[in-house]
Amino acid sequence: MNIFVINCGSSSIKYQLFRWPTEQPVCSGLVERIGADNATITHKVFNEANDPTTQQLTLALPDHEAGLREVVRLLTDPTAGVLRDPTEIGVVGHRVVHGGESFAATTFIDEEVKAEIRRLFALAPLHNPANYLGIEVAERIFPQARQVAVFDTAFHQTLPEYAFRYALPEALYTEQRIRVYGFHGTSHKYVAEQATAYLGKPDARLITIHLGNGCSMAAVRGNQSLDTSMGFGPLAGLVMGTRSGDLDPSVVFHLLQELHYTPAQVSNLLNKESGMLGLTGFSDMRDITAALNQGDARAQLAYDLYAYRIRKYIGAYAAVLNGLDALVFTAGVGENDALVRQLACQHLEFFGVQLDEVKNQTRAPGLREINLPESRVKVLVVPTNEELEIAQQCAALLEG
């Protein structure tokens, strides 16, 4: 069975094609700058040795449908394609960021599901409309395929009420559904399951730490999320590439009342101009690392602040879990930035965390352990694979 996984952004499409049950993708790619005359497609086809052949195209793509149709052309190319016909795709798996309280699991997409995704636009205005557009386009291009939605918020639907409720008037929850939803759930679920299997402990107490441009943490026991750092939206919690993370709400009132910001300006400030960008002028950790190596004091402060926030959540989540079996670092920064991992694990010896500095600095593929042998708590680096997780959930739903 061919499972095609797509992740639609406002001007992009990420995709992978799996020939299930093989977990290695047949091909993958990224369409960028949709709507522009210089849109790009990076398309990779993998051989049996997992070595990619890469095609890069620059062309005009007026909309997502044009982009996806060009991807189909590449998939079915007579010489370099991997499919004879798009009808060979049996399932299209869609990443949908926000499922609200309506979706605690992966689901087949029908008109009722689409209506609920539309209703949730207000909760994820930057993501759900693009995800929905991807569904509509895929339905037209792959009418024979089963369309499946995998929700980023679903993994966190196991939070107990005392963890997901805010101390606000009851009606704001019962009528407006203002509560903690959490995000990056597909990634947290994938790496938690990988770590639990590695430890051989079904009830493992884990803190999963997803560090990319967006960052979040989760307290996970027995592969169930008990708490998570993002909340009603993806702004809360850790310091991120351009997002502030946790902030005293009084700052918002001050910006509105004393500095005369508009609500839109406040939103732009906290979501797009803050975080590491606000602290250093850079949002990419590689640029910040380069500045740090040149003695930039702002870069040093940013690294310290970034890691300090992670340590605060580690302490809180160890209390939530009543102990700790492993810290799990994942995503672009978590998997590749040894300094972040080192600073985040500092002063945690009383928890039983002992980092092996040599292993931490050594790059290696796959899941790896970077703690000293005597460390009571494992420190793991687990590469995330959200597309594979989506494919797995699609297959499980079909087997049902």
PDB file of C-alpha atoms in Angstrom, residues 31-209:
ATOM      1  CA  VAL A  31       7.703  22.753  -2.223  1.00  0.00           C
ATOM      2  CA  GLU A  32       8.471  26.332  -1.154  1.00  0.00           C
ATOM      3  CA  ARG A  33       7.355  29.865  -2.044  1.00  0.00           C
ATOM      4  CA  ILE A  34       3.981  28.769  -3.433  1.00  0.00           C
ATOM      5  CA  GLY A  35       2.288  31.781  -5.033  1.00  0.00           C
ATOM      6  CA  ALA A  36       5.530  33.163  -6.454  1.00  0.00           C
ATOM      7  CA  ASP A  37       7.103  33.019  -9.897  1.00  0.00           C
ATOM      8  CA  ASN A  38      10.280  31.555  -8.372  1.00  0.00           C
ATOM      9  CA  ALA A  39       8.757  28.730  -6.327  1.00  0.00           C
ATOM     10  CA  THR A  40      11.102  25.804  -5.720  1.00  0.00           C
ATOM     11  CA  ILE A  41      10.692  22.037  -5.441  1.00  0.00           C
ATOM     12  CA  THR A  42      13.356  19.808  -3.907  1.00  0.00           C
ATOM     13  CA  HIS A  43      12.441  16.205  -4.737  1.00  0.00           C
ATOM     14  CA  LYS A  44      14.438  13.184  -3.481  1.00  0.00           C
ATOM     15  CA  VAL A  45      14.084   9.574  -4.610  1.00  0.00           C
ATOM     16  CA  PHE A  46      15.765   6.906  -2.457  1.00  0.00           C
ATOM     17  CA  ASN A  47      17.289   3.679  -3.732  1.00  0.00           C
ATOM     18  CA  GLU A  48      17.496   0.403  -1.786  1.00  0.00           C
ATOM     19  CA  ALA A  49      20.655   1.615  -0.051  1.00  0.00           C
ATOM     20  CA  ASN A  50      18.757   4.738   1.063  1.00  0.00           C
ATOM     21  CA  ASP A  51      20.921   6.974  -1.116  1.00  0.00           C
ATOM     22  CA  PRO A  52      18.910   9.865  -2.573  1.00  0.00           C
ATOM     23  CA  THR A  53      18.805  11.173  -6.108  1.00  0.00           C
ATOM     24  CA  THR A  54      17.806  14.828  -5.876  1.00  0.00           C
ATOM     25  CA  GLN A  55      16.004  17.046  -8.364  1.00  0.00           C
ATOM     26  CA  GLN A  56      15.668  20.782  -7.779  1.00  0.00           C
ATOM     27  CA  LEU A  57      13.241  22.876  -9.798  1.00  0.00           C
ATOM     28  CA  THR A  58      12.438  26.587  -9.891  1.00  0.00           C
ATOM     29  CA  LEU A  59       9.130  27.479 -11.518  1.00  0.00           C
ATOM     30  CA  ALA A  60       5.957  29.535 -11.158  1.00  0.00           C
ATOM     31  CA  LEU A  61       3.387  27.921  -8.861  1.00  0.00           C
ATOM     32  CA  PRO A  62       0.302  30.113  -8.408  1.00  0.00           C
ATOM     33  CA  ASP A  63      -1.284  27.962  -5.696  1.00  0.00           C
ATOM     34  CA  HIS A  64      -1.092  24.729  -3.669  1.00  0.00           C
ATOM     35  CA  GLU A  65      -2.949  22.734  -6.310  1.00  0.00           C
ATOM     36  CA  ALA A  66      -0.374  23.667  -8.932  1.00  0.00           C
ATOM     37  CA  GLY A  67       2.382  22.691  -6.499  1.00  0.00           C
ATOM     38  CA  LEU A  68       0.873  19.318  -5.666  1.00  0.00           C
ATOM     39  CA  ARG A  69       0.157  18.554  -9.329  1.00  0.00           C
ATOM     40  CA  GLU A  70       3.824  19.231 -10.100  1.00  0.00           C
ATOM     41  CA  VAL A  71       4.790  16.820  -7.318  1.00  0.00           C
ATOM     42  CA  VAL A  72       2.502  14.191  -8.879  1.00  0.00           C
ATOM     43  CA  ARG A  73       4.244  14.775 -12.216  1.00  0.00           C
ATOM     44  CA  LEU A  74       7.582  14.038 -10.521  1.00  0.00           C
ATOM     45  CA  LEU A  75       6.181  10.952  -8.779  1.00  0.00           C
ATOM     46  CA  THR A  76       4.911   9.546 -12.088  1.00  0.00           C
ATOM     47  CA  ASP A  77       7.738  10.688 -14.381  1.00  0.00           C
ATOM     48  CA  PRO A  78       8.333   7.926 -16.989  1.00  0.00           C
ATOM     49  CA  THR A  79      12.077   7.758 -16.304  1.00  0.00           C
ATOM     50  CA  ALA A  80      12.635   8.947 -12.732  1.00  0.00           C
ATOM     51  CA  GLY A  81       9.203   8.398 -11.205  1.00  0.00           C
ATOM     52  CA  VAL A  82       8.262   5.887  -8.489  1.00  0.00           C
ATOM     53  CA  LEU A  83       4.602   5.425  -9.506  1.00  0.00           C
ATOM     54  CA  ARG A  84       2.936   4.576 -12.813  1.00  0.00           C
ATOM     55  CA  ASP A  85      -0.190   6.523 -11.932  1.00  0.00           C
ATOM     56  CA  PRO A  86      -1.460   8.667  -9.001  1.00  0.00           C
ATOM     57  CA  THR A  87      -4.265   6.131  -8.482  1.00  0.00           C
ATOM     58  CA  GLU A  88      -1.620   3.832  -6.946  1.00  0.00           C
ATOM     59  CA  ILE A  89      -1.736   6.009  -3.820  1.00  0.00           C
ATOM     60  CA  GLY A  90      -4.203   4.382  -1.441  1.00  0.00           C
ATOM     61  CA  VAL A  91      -3.977   6.735   1.538  1.00  0.00           C
ATOM     62  CA  VAL A  92      -3.105  10.420   1.934  1.00  0.00           C
ATOM     63  CA  GLY A  93      -2.125  11.318   5.498  1.00  0.00           C
ATOM     64  CA  HIS A  94      -2.479  14.977   6.466  1.00  0.00           C
ATOM     65  CA  ARG A  95      -0.827  16.747   9.361  1.00  0.00           C
ATOM     66  CA  VAL A  96      -3.446  18.987  10.969  1.00  0.00           C
ATOM     67  CA  VAL A  97      -2.121  21.205  13.738  1.00  0.00           C
ATOM     68  CA  HIS A  98      -5.245  21.761  15.843  1.00  0.00           C
ATOM     69  CA  GLY A  99      -7.912  19.204  16.641  1.00  0.00           C
ATOM     70  CA  GLY A 100      -9.341  20.981  19.679  1.00  0.00           C
ATOM     71  CA  GLU A 101     -11.211  18.660  22.019  1.00  0.00           C
ATOM     72  CA  SER A 102     -12.961  17.031  19.075  1.00  0.00           C
ATOM     73  CA  PHE A 103     -10.133  14.755  17.964  1.00  0.00           C
ATOM     74  CA  ALA A 104      -8.132  12.646  20.386  1.00  0.00           C
ATOM     75  CA  ALA A 105      -7.042  10.212  17.688  1.00  0.00           C
ATOM     76  CA  THR A 106      -6.294   9.901  13.985  1.00  0.00           C
ATOM     77  CA  THR A 107      -9.454   9.890  11.884  1.00  0.00           C
ATOM     78  CA  PHE A 108     -10.725   9.377   8.347  1.00  0.00           C
ATOM     79  CA  ILE A 109     -11.684  12.679   6.758  1.00  0.00           C
ATOM     80  CA  ASP A 110     -15.286  13.245   5.753  1.00  0.00           C
ATOM     81  CA  GLU A 111     -17.427  16.376   5.422  1.00  0.00           C
ATOM     82  CA  GLU A 112     -18.153  16.421   9.153  1.00  0.00           C
ATOM     83  CA  VAL A 113     -14.447  16.246  10.012  1.00  0.00           C
ATOM     84  CA  LYS A 114     -13.680  18.992   7.497  1.00  0.00           C
ATOM     85  CA  ALA A 115     -16.373  21.199   9.026  1.00  0.00           C
ATOM     86  CA  GLU A 116     -14.830  20.753  12.473  1.00  0.00           C
ATOM     87  CA  ILE A 117     -11.340  21.591  11.156  1.00  0.00           C
ATOM     88  CA  ARG A 118     -12.822  24.775   9.658  1.00  0.00           C
ATOM     89  CA  ARG A 119     -14.498  25.600  12.997  1.00  0.00           C
ATOM     90  CA  LEU A 120     -11.076  25.375  14.640  1.00  0.00           C
ATOM     91  CA  PHE A 121      -9.503  27.967  12.298  1.00  0.00           C
ATOM     92  CA  ALA A 122      -9.808  30.573  15.071  1.00  0.00           C
ATOM     93  CA  LEU A 123      -7.637  28.453  17.396  1.00  0.00           C
ATOM     94  CA  ALA A 124      -4.860  27.952  14.830  1.00  0.00           C
ATOM     95  CA  PRO A 125      -5.218  30.736  12.246  1.00  0.00           C
ATOM     96  CA  LEU A 126      -1.684  30.293  10.882  1.00  0.00           C
ATOM     97  CA  HIS A 127      -1.876  26.515  10.466  1.00  0.00           C
ATOM     98  CA  ASN A 128      -5.336  24.960  10.210  1.00  0.00           C
ATOM     99  CA  PRO A 129      -6.419  26.932   7.084  1.00  0.00           C
ATOM    100  CA  ALA A 130      -3.302  25.743   5.239  1.00  0.00           C
ATOM    101  CA  ASN A 131      -3.801  22.171   6.483  1.00  0.00           C
ATOM    102  CA  TYR A 132      -7.430  22.308   5.334  1.00  0.00           C
ATOM    103  CA  LEU A 133      -6.401  23.619   1.929  1.00  0.00           C
ATOM    104  CA  GLY A 134      -4.078  20.631   1.571  1.00  0.00           C
ATOM    105  CA  ILE A 135      -6.998  18.291   2.260  1.00  0.00           C
ATOM    106  CA  GLU A 136      -9.199  19.945  -0.352  1.00  0.00           C
ATOM    107  CA  VAL A 137      -6.448  19.854  -2.975  1.00  0.00           C
ATOM    108  CA  ALA A 138      -5.569  16.207  -2.218  1.00  0.00           C
ATOM    109  CA  GLU A 139      -9.225  15.196  -2.517  1.00  0.00           C
ATOM    110  CA  ARG A 140      -9.262  16.566  -6.054  1.00  0.00           C
ATOM    111  CA  ILE A 141      -5.922  15.088  -7.106  1.00  0.00           C
ATOM    112  CA  PHE A 142      -6.312  11.702  -5.374  1.00  0.00           C
ATOM    113  CA  PRO A 143     -10.089  11.088  -5.428  1.00  0.00           C
ATOM    114  CA  GLN A 144      -9.610   7.325  -5.065  1.00  0.00           C
ATOM    115  CA  ALA A 145      -7.500   7.572  -1.881  1.00  0.00           C
ATOM    116  CA  ARG A 146      -8.635   7.512   1.725  1.00  0.00           C
ATOM    117  CA  GLN A 147      -7.870  10.902   3.285  1.00  0.00           C
ATOM    118  CA  VAL A 148      -6.683  10.725   6.911  1.00  0.00           C
ATOM    119  CA  ALA A 149      -6.105  13.534   9.440  1.00  0.00           C
ATOM    120  CA  VAL A 150      -3.409  13.243  12.124  1.00  0.00           C
ATOM    121  CA  PHE A 151      -3.699  16.006  14.720  1.00  0.00           C
ATOM    122  CA  ASP A 152      -0.738  17.600  16.524  1.00  0.00           C
ATOM    123  CA  THR A 153      -2.911  18.211  19.577  1.00  0.00           C
ATOM    124  CA  ALA A 154      -4.269  14.648  19.832  1.00  0.00           C
ATOM    125  CA  PHE A 155      -1.385  13.181  21.866  1.00  0.00           C
ATOM    126  CA  HIS A 156      -1.983  15.740  24.624  1.00  0.00           C
ATOM    127  CA  GLN A 157      -5.677  14.901  25.018  1.00  0.00           C
ATOM    128  CA  THR A 158      -4.641  12.576  27.874  1.00  0.00           C
ATOM    129  CA  LEU A 159      -3.732  15.542  30.105  1.00  0.00           C
ATOM    130  CA  PRO A 160      -5.740  15.452  33.348  1.00  0.00           C
ATOM    131  CA  GLU A 161      -8.204  18.302  33.799  1.00  0.00           C
ATOM    132  CA  TYR A 162      -6.134  19.953  36.523  1.00  0.00           C
ATOM    133  CA  ALA A 163      -3.271  20.167  34.015  1.00  0.00           C
ATOM    134  CA  PHE A 164      -5.221  21.436  31.005  1.00  0.00           C
ATOM    135  CA  ARG A 165      -7.545  23.920  32.713  1.00  0.00           C
ATOM    136  CA  TYR A 166      -6.684  27.570  33.335  1.00  0.00           C
ATOM    137  CA  ALA A 167      -7.832  29.369  36.483  1.00  0.00           C
ATOM    138  CA  LEU A 168     -10.355  31.427  34.536  1.00  0.00           C
ATOM    139  CA  PRO A 169     -14.139  31.772  34.881  1.00  0.00           C
ATOM    140  CA  GLU A 170     -15.856  28.480  34.115  1.00  0.00           C
ATOM    141  CA  ALA A 171     -17.716  29.823  31.078  1.00  0.00           C
ATOM    142  CA  LEU A 172     -14.481  30.562  29.242  1.00  0.00           C
ATOM    143  CA  TYR A 173     -13.816  26.833  29.256  1.00  0.00           C
ATOM    144  CA  THR A 174     -17.315  25.431  28.876  1.00  0.00           C
ATOM    145  CA  GLU A 175     -18.422  27.907  26.203  1.00  0.00           C
ATOM    146  CA  GLN A 176     -15.179  29.057  24.556  1.00  0.00           C
ATOM    147  CA  ARG A 177     -13.012  25.956  25.173  1.00  0.00           C
ATOM    148  CA  ILE A 178     -10.083  28.021  26.420  1.00  0.00           C
ATOM    149  CA  ARG A 179      -7.663  25.454  27.857  1.00  0.00           C
ATOM    150  CA  VAL A 180      -4.226  23.900  27.315  1.00  0.00           C
ATOM    151  CA  TYR A 181      -4.119  21.965  24.046  1.00  0.00           C
ATOM    152  CA  GLY A 182      -0.396  21.512  23.473  1.00  0.00           C
ATOM    153  CA  PHE A 183       1.354  21.028  20.142  1.00  0.00           C
ATOM    154  CA  HIS A 184       4.155  19.007  18.505  1.00  0.00           C
ATOM    155  CA  GLY A 185       2.172  15.986  19.692  1.00  0.00           C
ATOM    156  CA  THR A 186       3.101  13.849  16.684  1.00  0.00           C
ATOM    157  CA  SER A 187       6.794  14.365  17.439  1.00  0.00           C
ATOM    158  CA  HIS A 188       6.424  13.855  21.204  1.00  0.00           C
ATOM    159  CA  LYS A 189       4.470  10.637  20.605  1.00  0.00           C
ATOM    160  CA  TYR A 190       7.024   9.264  18.150  1.00  0.00           C
ATOM    161  CA  VAL A 191      10.119   9.889  20.261  1.00  0.00           C
ATOM    162  CA  ALA A 192       8.417   8.786  23.495  1.00  0.00           C
ATOM    163  CA  GLU A 193       7.529   5.440  21.921  1.00  0.00           C
ATOM    164  CA  GLN A 194      11.062   5.059  20.565  1.00  0.00           C
ATOM    165  CA  ALA A 195      12.575   5.839  23.971  1.00  0.00           C
ATOM    166  CA  THR A 196      10.164   3.570  25.847  1.00  0.00           C
ATOM    167  CA  ALA A 197      10.990   0.658  23.538  1.00  0.00           C
ATOM    168  CA  TYR A 198      14.723   1.342  23.918  1.00  0.00           C
ATOM    169  CA  LEU A 199      14.464   1.364  27.709  1.00  0.00           C
ATOM    170  CA  GLY A 200      12.339  -1.778  27.701  1.00  0.00           C
ATOM    171  CA  LYS A 201      10.094  -0.216  30.322  1.00  0.00           C
ATOM    172  CA  PRO A 202       6.426   0.166  29.300  1.00  0.00           C
ATOM    173  CA  ASP A 203       5.679   2.641  32.114  1.00  0.00           C
ATOM    174  CA  ALA A 204       8.812   4.735  31.537  1.00  0.00           C
ATOM    175  CA  ARG A 205       8.754   8.279  32.930  1.00  0.00           C
ATOM    176  CA  LEU A 206      10.097  10.549  30.214  1.00  0.00           C
ATOM    177  CA  ILE A 207      10.569  14.232  29.585  1.00  0.00           C
ATOM    178  CA  THR A 208      10.527  14.743  25.830  1.00  0.00           C
ATOM    179  CA  ILE A 209      12.226  17.944  24.667  1.00  0.00           C
TER     180      ILE A 209
END
